[in-house]
Amino acid sequence: MKFKIEIIEGLTENEVIVRTSRIDETVGKLQEYVRGLSAPKMVFYKGSQEYYLPLESILFLETEGEQIYAHTKDDAFRVKYKLYELEKMLPHYFIRASKGAIVNTEKIYAINRNLASASQVMFSGTHKQIYVSRHYYKALKEKMNIRRR
């Protein structure tokens, strides 16, 4: 693999371009690393405390009344963003699962498909689960198939 850095004066935002004949494991890892560098830094809240959690620890985010909660394996934390804002901010491995939820596809263990209504999403190492609506199921399934490659 060749590596080249060009310095362009006056550039307002850094840009990374990768030229490749295919996306293999190395290119995929490079992409993940670069995306991680620009991943948003979010603050999570519980009571009067602020928490600084890695986004990788979040299983899913969901609305509960007027609030948005980020769920980890063992806990839930309040977030001060709307779901549509989070959709734009979060790394590519987060995807909308329903009108009121966003799920971390990297943490999904299994999906119990239900053709008549919402399908159940289960996560590794926890009893927590969420439902993906029929409307969002196809996009989630496609994202999961890409993840397996």
Coordinates of N, CA, C and O in Angstrom, one line a residue:
M1 N 0.9 -1.2 0.0 CA 0.0 0.0 0.0 C 0.9 1.2 0.0 O 1.8 1.3 0.8
K2 N 0.6 2.2 -0.9 CA 1.3 3.4 -0.9 C 0.6 4.4 0.0 O -0.6 4.3 0.2
F3 N 1.4 5.3 0.6 CA 0.8 6.4 1.4 C 1.3 7.7 1.0 O 2.5 7.9 0.9
K4 N 0.5 8.7 0.8 CA 0.9 10.0 0.3 C 0.1 11.1 1.0 O -1.1 10.9 1.2
I5 N 0.8 12.1 1.4 CA 0.1 13.3 2.1 C 0.4 14.5 1.2 O 1.6 14.8 0.9
E6 N -0.6 15.2 0.9 CA -0.5 16.5 0.1 C -0.9 17.6 1.1 O -2.0 17.6 1.7
I7 N -0.1 18.7 1.1 CA -0.4 19.8 1.9 C -0.9 20.9 0.9 O -0.2 21.3 0.0
I8 N -2.1 21.3 1.2 CA -2.8 22.3 0.3 C -3.1 23.5 1.2 O -4.0 23.5 2.0
E9 N -2.4 24.6 0.9 CA -2.7 25.8 1.7 C -4.1 26.4 1.4 O -4.5 26.3 0.3
G10 N -4.7 26.9 2.4 CA -6.0 27.5 2.2 C -7.2 26.6 2.3 O -8.3 26.9 2.2
L11 N -6.9 25.3 2.5 CA -7.9 24.3 2.6 C -8.7 24.5 3.9 O -8.0 24.7 5.0
T12 N -10.0 24.6 3.9 CA -10.7 24.9 5.1 C -11.1 23.7 5.9 O -11.4 23.8 7.1
E13 N -11.1 22.5 5.3 CA -11.4 21.3 6.1 C -10.5 20.2 5.5 O -10.3 20.0 4.3
N14 N -9.9 19.4 6.4 CA -9.1 18.3 6.0 C -9.9 17.2 5.3 O -11.1 17.0 5.6
E15 N -9.3 16.6 4.3 CA -10.0 15.6 3.5 C -9.1 14.4 3.3 O -7.9 14.5 3.1
V16 N -9.7 13.2 3.5 CA -8.9 12.0 3.3 C -9.5 11.3 2.1 O -10.7 11.0 2.0
I17 N -8.6 11.0 1.1 CA -9.1 10.2 -0.1 C -8.3 8.9 -0.2 O -7.1 8.9 -0.1
V18 N -9.0 7.9 -0.3 CA -8.4 6.5 -0.5 C -8.7 6.0 -1.9 O -9.9 5.9 -2.2
R19 N -7.7 5.7 -2.6 CA -8.0 5.1 -4.0 C -7.7 3.6 -3.8 O -6.6 3.2 -3.4
T20 N -8.7 2.8 -4.2 CA -8.6 1.4 -4.1 C -9.4 0.7 -5.1 O -10.4 1.2 -5.6
S21 N -9.0 -0.5 -5.4 CA -9.7 -1.3 -6.4 C -10.9 -2.0 -5.8 O -11.9 -2.4 -6.4
R22 N -10.8 -2.2 -4.4 CA -11.9 -2.8 -3.7 C -11.7 -2.5 -2.2 O -10.7 -2.2 -1.8
I23 N -12.8 -2.6 -1.4 CA -12.7 -2.4 0.0 C -12.4 -3.7 0.7 O -13.3 -4.6 0.7
D24 N -11.2 -3.9 1.1 CA -10.8 -5.1 1.8 C -10.7 -4.8 3.3 O -11.1 -3.7 3.7
E25 N -10.2 -5.7 4.0 CA -10.1 -5.6 5.5 C -9.3 -4.4 5.9 O -9.6 -3.6 6.8
T26 N -8.1 -4.2 5.2 CA -7.2 -3.1 5.6 C -7.9 -1.7 5.3 O -7.8 -0.8 6.1
V27 N -8.5 -1.6 4.1 CA -9.2 -0.3 3.8 C -10.3 -0.1 4.7 O -10.6 1.0 5.2
G28 N -11.1 -1.1 5.1 CA -12.2 -1.0 6.0 C -11.7 -0.5 7.4 O -12.3 0.3 8.0
K29 N -10.6 -1.1 7.9 CA -10.0 -0.7 9.2 C -9.6 0.8 9.1 O -9.7 1.5 10.1
L30 N -8.9 1.2 8.0 CA -8.5 2.5 7.8 C -9.7 3.5 7.9 O -9.7 4.5 8.5
Q31 N -10.8 3.1 7.2 CA -12.0 3.9 7.2 C -12.5 4.1 8.6 O -12.9 5.2 9.0
E32 N -12.6 3.0 9.3 CA -13.1 3.0 10.7 C -12.3 4.0 11.6 O -12.8 4.8 12.3
Y33 N -10.9 3.8 11.4 CA -10.0 4.7 12.2 C -10.2 6.1 11.9 O -10.3 7.0 12.8
V34 N -10.3 6.5 10.6 CA -10.4 7.9 10.3 C -11.8 8.4 10.7 O -11.9 9.5 11.3
R35 N -12.8 7.7 10.6 CA -14.1 8.1 11.1 C -14.1 8.3 12.6 O -14.7 9.2 13.1
G36 N -13.4 7.4 13.3 CA -13.3 7.5 14.7 C -12.7 8.8 15.2 O -13.0 9.3 16.2
L37 N -11.7 9.3 14.4 CA -11.0 10.5 14.7 C -12.0 11.7 14.7 O -11.8 12.7 15.5
S38 N -13.0 11.7 13.9 CA -13.9 12.8 13.8 C -15.2 12.5 14.4 O -16.2 13.2 14.3
A39 N -15.3 11.4 15.1 CA -16.6 11.0 15.8 C -16.9 12.1 16.8 O -16.1 12.6 17.5
P40 N -18.2 12.4 17.0 CA -18.6 13.4 17.9 C -18.3 13.0 19.4 O -18.3 11.8 19.7
K41 N -18.0 14.0 20.2 CA -17.8 13.8 21.6 C -19.1 14.2 22.3 O -19.5 15.3 22.2
M42 N -19.7 13.2 22.9 CA -21.0 13.4 23.5 C -20.9 13.3 25.0 O -20.2 12.6 25.5
V43 N -21.8 14.1 25.6 CA -21.9 14.0 27.1 C -23.3 13.4 27.4 O -24.3 13.7 26.7
F44 N -23.2 12.4 28.3 CA -24.4 11.7 28.7 C -24.7 12.1 30.2 O -23.8 12.4 30.9
Y45 N -26.0 12.1 30.5 CA -26.4 12.6 31.9 C -27.2 11.5 32.6 O -28.0 10.8 32.1
K46 N -26.9 11.5 33.9 CA -27.7 10.7 34.8 C -27.8 11.5 36.1 O -26.7 11.7 36.8
G47 N -29.0 11.9 36.5 CA -29.1 12.8 37.7 C -28.3 14.1 37.4 O -28.5 14.7 36.3
S48 N -27.5 14.5 38.3 CA -26.7 15.7 38.2 C -25.3 15.4 37.6 O -24.5 16.3 37.5
Q49 N -25.0 14.1 37.3 CA -23.7 13.8 36.9 C -23.6 13.8 35.4 O -24.6 13.4 34.7
E50 N -22.4 14.1 34.9 CA -22.1 14.0 33.4 C -21.2 12.9 33.2 O -20.3 12.6 34.0
Y51 N -21.5 12.1 32.1 CA -20.6 10.9 31.8 C -20.1 11.1 30.4 O -20.7 11.6 29.5
Y52 N -18.8 10.6 30.2 CA -18.2 10.7 28.9 C -17.9 9.3 28.5 O -16.8 8.7 28.8
L53 N -18.8 8.7 27.8 CA -18.8 7.3 27.4 C -18.3 7.2 26.0 O -18.7 8.0 25.1
P54 N -17.6 6.1 25.7 CA -17.3 5.9 24.2 C -18.5 5.5 23.5 O -19.4 4.7 24.0
L55 N -18.7 6.0 22.3 CA -19.9 5.7 21.5 C -20.1 4.2 21.3 O -21.2 3.7 21.2
E56 N -19.0 3.5 21.3 CA -19.0 2.0 21.0 C -19.7 1.3 22.2 O -20.2 0.2 22.0
S57 N -19.8 1.9 23.3 CA -20.5 1.2 24.5 C -22.0 1.4 24.4 O -22.7 0.7 25.2
I58 N -22.5 2.2 23.5 CA -24.0 2.5 23.4 C -24.6 1.3 22.5 O -24.2 1.1 21.4
L59 N -25.6 0.7 23.1 CA -26.4 -0.3 22.3 C -27.4 0.3 21.4 O -27.5 -0.1 20.3
F60 N -28.2 1.2 22.0 CA -29.2 1.9 21.3 C -29.6 3.1 22.0 O -29.3 3.3 23.1
L61 N -30.3 4.0 21.2 CA -30.8 5.3 21.8 C -32.3 5.2 21.5 O -32.7 4.8 20.4
E62 N -33.1 5.7 22.5 CA -34.6 5.6 22.2 C -35.3 6.8 23.0 O -34.7 7.3 24.0
T63 N -36.4 7.2 22.5 CA -37.2 8.2 23.1 C -38.0 7.6 24.2 O -38.5 6.4 24.1
E64 N -38.1 8.3 25.3 CA -39.0 8.0 26.4 C -39.7 9.2 26.8 O -39.1 10.1 27.5
G65 N -40.9 9.4 26.4 CA -41.6 10.7 26.6 C -40.9 11.8 25.8 O -40.7 11.6 24.6
E66 N -40.5 12.8 26.4 CA -39.8 13.9 25.8 C -38.3 13.8 25.8 O -37.6 14.6 25.2
Q67 N -37.8 12.8 26.5 CA -36.4 12.6 26.6 C -35.8 11.5 25.7 O -36.5 10.6 25.3
I68 N -34.5 11.6 25.4 CA -33.8 10.6 24.6 C -32.8 9.9 25.6 O -32.1 10.6 26.3
Y69 N -32.8 8.6 25.6 CA -31.9 7.8 26.5 C -31.0 7.0 25.6 O -31.4 6.3 24.7
A70 N -29.7 6.9 26.0 CA -28.7 6.1 25.4 C -28.5 4.9 26.4 O -28.3 5.1 27.6
H71 N -28.7 3.7 25.8 CA -28.6 2.5 26.7 C -27.3 1.8 26.4 O -26.9 1.5 25.3
T72 N -26.6 1.4 27.6 CA -25.5 0.6 27.5 C -25.9 -0.8 28.0 O -27.1 -1.0 28.3
K73 N -25.0 -1.7 28.2 CA -25.3 -3.1 28.7 C -26.1 -3.0 30.0 O -27.0 -3.7 30.3
D74 N -25.6 -2.1 30.9 CA -26.1 -2.1 32.3 C -26.8 -0.9 32.7 O -27.3 -0.8 33.8
D75 N -26.9 0.2 31.9 CA -27.4 1.4 32.3 C -28.1 2.2 31.2 O -28.1 1.8 30.1
A76 N -28.7 3.3 31.6 CA -29.3 4.2 30.6 C -28.9 5.7 31.0 O -29.0 6.0 32.2
F77 N -28.6 6.5 30.0 CA -28.2 7.9 30.2 C -29.0 8.8 29.3 O -29.3 8.5 28.2
R78 N -29.3 10.0 29.9 CA -30.1 10.9 29.1 C -29.1 11.6 28.1 O -28.0 11.9 28.4
V79 N -29.7 12.0 27.0 CA -28.9 12.7 25.9 C -29.6 14.0 25.6 O -30.9 14.0 25.6
K80 N -28.9 15.1 25.4 CA -29.5 16.4 25.1 C -29.6 16.7 23.6 O -29.4 17.8 23.2
Y81 N -29.9 15.7 22.8 CA -30.1 15.8 21.4 C -31.4 15.2 21.0 O -31.9 14.3 21.6
K82 N -31.9 15.6 19.8 CA -33.1 14.9 19.2 C -32.6 13.8 18.4 O -31.4 13.7 18.0
L83 N -33.4 12.8 18.1 CA -33.0 11.6 17.3 C -32.5 12.0 15.9 O -31.6 11.5 15.4
Y84 N -33.2 13.0 15.3 CA -32.8 13.4 14.0 C -31.4 14.0 14.0 O -30.6 13.9 13.1
E85 N -31.1 14.7 15.1 CA -29.7 15.3 15.2 C -28.7 14.2 15.4 O -27.6 14.2 14.9
L86 N -29.0 13.2 16.2 CA -28.2 12.1 16.5 C -27.9 11.3 15.2 O -26.8 10.8 15.0
E87 N -28.9 11.1 14.4 CA -28.7 10.4 13.2 C -27.6 11.0 12.3 O -26.9 10.3 11.7
K88 N -27.5 12.3 12.3 CA -26.5 13.0 11.5 C -25.1 12.9 12.2 O -24.1 13.0 11.5
M89 N -25.1 12.9 13.5 CA -23.9 13.0 14.3 C -23.2 11.6 14.4 O -21.9 11.6 14.4
L90 N -23.9 10.6 14.6 CA -23.3 9.3 15.0 C -22.6 8.6 13.9 O -22.9 8.8 12.7
P91 N -21.6 7.8 14.2 CA -20.9 7.0 13.2 C -21.8 6.1 12.4 O -22.9 5.8 12.8
H92 N -21.3 5.7 11.3 CA -22.1 4.9 10.3 C -22.7 3.6 10.8 O -23.7 3.1 10.3
Y93 N -22.2 3.1 11.9 CA -22.7 1.8 12.4 C -23.9 2.0 13.3 O -24.5 1.0 13.7
F94 N -24.4 3.2 13.4 CA -25.7 3.5 14.1 C -26.7 3.7 13.0 O -26.4 4.4 12.0
I95 N -27.9 3.1 13.1 CA -28.9 3.3 12.1 C -30.3 3.3 12.8 O -30.5 2.8 13.8
R96 N -31.2 4.0 12.1 CA -32.6 4.2 12.7 C -33.2 2.8 12.6 O -33.2 2.1 11.6
A97 N -33.9 2.5 13.7 CA -34.6 1.2 13.8 C -36.1 1.4 13.9 O -36.8 0.4 13.6
S98 N -36.5 2.5 14.3 CA -37.9 2.9 14.4 C -38.1 4.4 14.5 O -37.1 5.1 14.6
K99 N -39.3 4.8 14.5 CA -39.5 6.3 14.6 C -38.9 6.8 15.9 O -38.4 8.0 16.0
G100 N -38.8 6.0 17.0 CA -38.3 6.4 18.2 C -37.0 5.8 18.7 O -36.6 5.9 19.9
A101 N -36.2 5.2 17.8 CA -35.0 4.5 18.2 C -33.9 4.5 17.1 O -34.2 4.4 15.9
I102 N -32.7 4.5 17.6 CA -31.5 4.3 16.7 C -30.7 3.2 17.4 O -30.5 3.1 18.6
V103 N -30.1 2.3 16.6 CA -29.5 1.1 17.1 C -28.0 1.1 16.6 O -27.7 1.5 15.5
N104 N -27.1 0.5 17.5 CA -25.7 0.3 17.1 C -25.6 -1.1 16.5 O -25.7 -2.1 17.2
T105 N -25.4 -1.1 15.2 CA -25.4 -2.4 14.5 C -24.2 -3.3 14.9 O -24.2 -4.5 14.8
E106 N -23.1 -2.7 15.5 CA -22.0 -3.5 15.9 C -22.3 -4.3 17.2 O -21.5 -5.2 17.5
K107 N -23.3 -4.0 17.9 CA -23.7 -4.6 19.1 C -24.8 -5.6 19.0 O -25.2 -6.3 20.0
I108 N -25.4 -5.8 17.8 CA -26.5 -6.7 17.6 C -26.0 -8.1 17.6 O -25.1 -8.5 16.9
Y109 N -26.7 -8.9 18.4 CA -26.4 -10.3 18.5 C -27.3 -11.2 17.6 O -26.9 -12.1 17.0
A110 N -28.6 -10.8 17.6 CA -29.6 -11.5 16.9 C -30.8 -10.6 16.6 O -31.1 -9.7 17.3
I111 N -31.6 -11.0 15.5 CA -32.8 -10.3 15.2 C -33.9 -11.4 15.0 O -33.7 -12.4 14.2
N112 N -34.9 -11.3 15.8 CA -36.0 -12.3 15.8 C -37.1 -11.7 14.8 O -37.8 -10.8 15.2
R113 N -37.1 -12.1 13.6 CA -37.9 -11.5 12.5 C -39.4 -11.8 12.7 O -39.7 -13.0 13.0
N114 N -40.2 -10.8 12.6 CA -41.6 -11.0 12.7 C -42.2 -10.3 11.4 O -42.1 -9.1 11.3
L115 N -42.8 -11.1 10.6 CA -43.3 -10.6 9.3 C -44.6 -9.7 9.5 O -44.8 -8.8 8.7
A116 N -45.3 -9.9 10.6 CA -46.6 -9.2 10.8 C -46.4 -7.8 11.5 O -47.2 -6.9 11.3
S117 N -45.3 -7.7 12.3 CA -45.1 -6.4 13.0 C -43.6 -6.2 13.2 O -42.8 -6.7 12.4
A118 N -43.3 -5.5 14.2 CA -41.9 -5.1 14.5 C -41.1 -6.4 14.9 O -41.6 -7.3 15.5
S119 N -39.8 -6.4 14.5 CA -38.9 -7.5 14.7 C -38.0 -7.2 16.0 O -37.7 -6.0 16.2
Q120 N -37.7 -8.2 16.8 CA -37.0 -8.0 18.0 C -35.5 -8.0 17.8 O -35.0 -9.0 17.2
V121 N -34.8 -7.0 18.3 CA -33.3 -7.0 18.2 C -32.7 -7.3 19.5 O -33.1 -6.6 20.5
M122 N -31.8 -8.2 19.6 CA -31.1 -8.6 20.8 C -29.7 -8.3 20.8 O -29.1 -8.3 19.7
F123 N -29.1 -7.9 21.9 CA -27.7 -7.5 22.0 C -26.9 -8.5 22.8 O -27.4 -9.1 23.7
S124 N -25.6 -8.6 22.5 CA -24.7 -9.6 23.2 C -24.5 -9.1 24.7 O -24.3 -7.9 24.9
G125 N -24.5 -10.0 25.6 CA -24.1 -9.7 26.9 C -25.1 -8.9 27.8 O -24.7 -8.4 28.8
T126 N -26.3 -8.9 27.3 CA -27.3 -8.1 28.1 C -28.7 -8.6 27.8 O -29.0 -9.3 26.8
H127 N -29.6 -8.4 28.7 CA -31.0 -8.7 28.5 C -31.8 -7.7 27.7 O -32.9 -7.9 27.3
K128 N -31.2 -6.5 27.5 CA -31.8 -5.4 26.8 C -32.1 -5.8 25.4 O -31.4 -6.4 24.7
Q129 N -33.3 -5.2 24.9 CA -33.7 -5.5 23.5 C -34.5 -4.3 23.1 O -34.9 -3.5 23.8
I130 N -34.7 -4.2 21.8 CA -35.4 -3.1 21.2 C -36.1 -3.7 19.9 O -35.8 -4.8 19.5
Y131 N -37.1 -3.0 19.4 CA -37.8 -3.5 18.2 C -37.5 -2.6 17.0 O -37.4 -1.4 17.2
V132 N -37.3 -3.3 15.9 CA -37.1 -2.5 14.6 C -38.4 -2.6 13.9 O -39.0 -3.7 13.7
S133 N -38.9 -1.5 13.4 CA -40.2 -1.5 12.7 C -40.0 -2.1 11.3 O -38.9 -2.1 10.8
R134 N -41.1 -2.5 10.7 CA -41.1 -3.1 9.4 C -40.5 -2.1 8.4 O -39.8 -2.5 7.5
H135 N -40.8 -0.8 8.6 CA -40.4 0.2 7.7 C -38.8 0.3 7.6 O -38.3 0.6 6.6
Y136 N -38.2 0.1 8.8 CA -36.7 0.3 8.9 C -36.0 -1.1 8.8 O -34.7 -1.1 8.8
Y137 N -36.7 -2.2 8.8 CA -36.1 -3.5 8.8 C -35.1 -3.7 7.6 O -34.0 -4.2 7.8
K138 N -35.5 -3.4 6.4 CA -34.7 -3.7 5.2 C -33.3 -3.0 5.3 O -32.3 -3.5 5.0
A139 N -33.3 -1.7 5.7 CA -32.1 -0.9 5.8 C -31.2 -1.5 6.9 O -30.0 -1.6 6.7
L140 N -31.8 -2.0 8.0 CA -31.0 -2.6 9.1 C -30.4 -3.9 8.6 O -29.2 -4.2 8.8
K141 N -31.2 -4.7 7.9 CA -30.7 -6.0 7.4 C -29.5 -5.8 6.4 O -28.5 -6.5 6.4
E142 N -29.7 -4.8 5.5 CA -28.6 -4.4 4.6 C -27.3 -4.0 5.3 O -26.2 -4.5 5.0
K143 N -27.5 -3.2 6.4 CA -26.3 -2.8 7.2 C -25.7 -4.0 7.9 O -24.4 -4.1 7.9
M144 N -26.5 -4.9 8.3 CA -25.9 -6.1 9.0 C -25.2 -7.0 8.0 O -24.2 -7.6 8.3
N145 N -25.7 -7.1 6.8 CA -25.0 -7.9 5.7 C -23.7 -7.3 5.4 O -22.7 -8.0 5.2
I146 N -23.6 -6.0 5.3 CA -22.3 -5.3 5.1 C -21.3 -5.5 6.2 O -20.2 -5.8 6.0
R147 N -21.8 -5.5 7.5 CA -21.0 -5.7 8.6 C -20.3 -7.1 8.6 O -19.2 -7.2 9.1
R148 N -21.0 -8.1 8.1 CA -20.5 -9.5 8.1 C -19.3 -9.7 7.1 O -18.6 -10.6 7.2
R149 N -19.2 -8.8 6.1 CA -18.1 -9.0 5.1 C -16.8 -8.7 5.6 O -16.5 -8.1 6.5

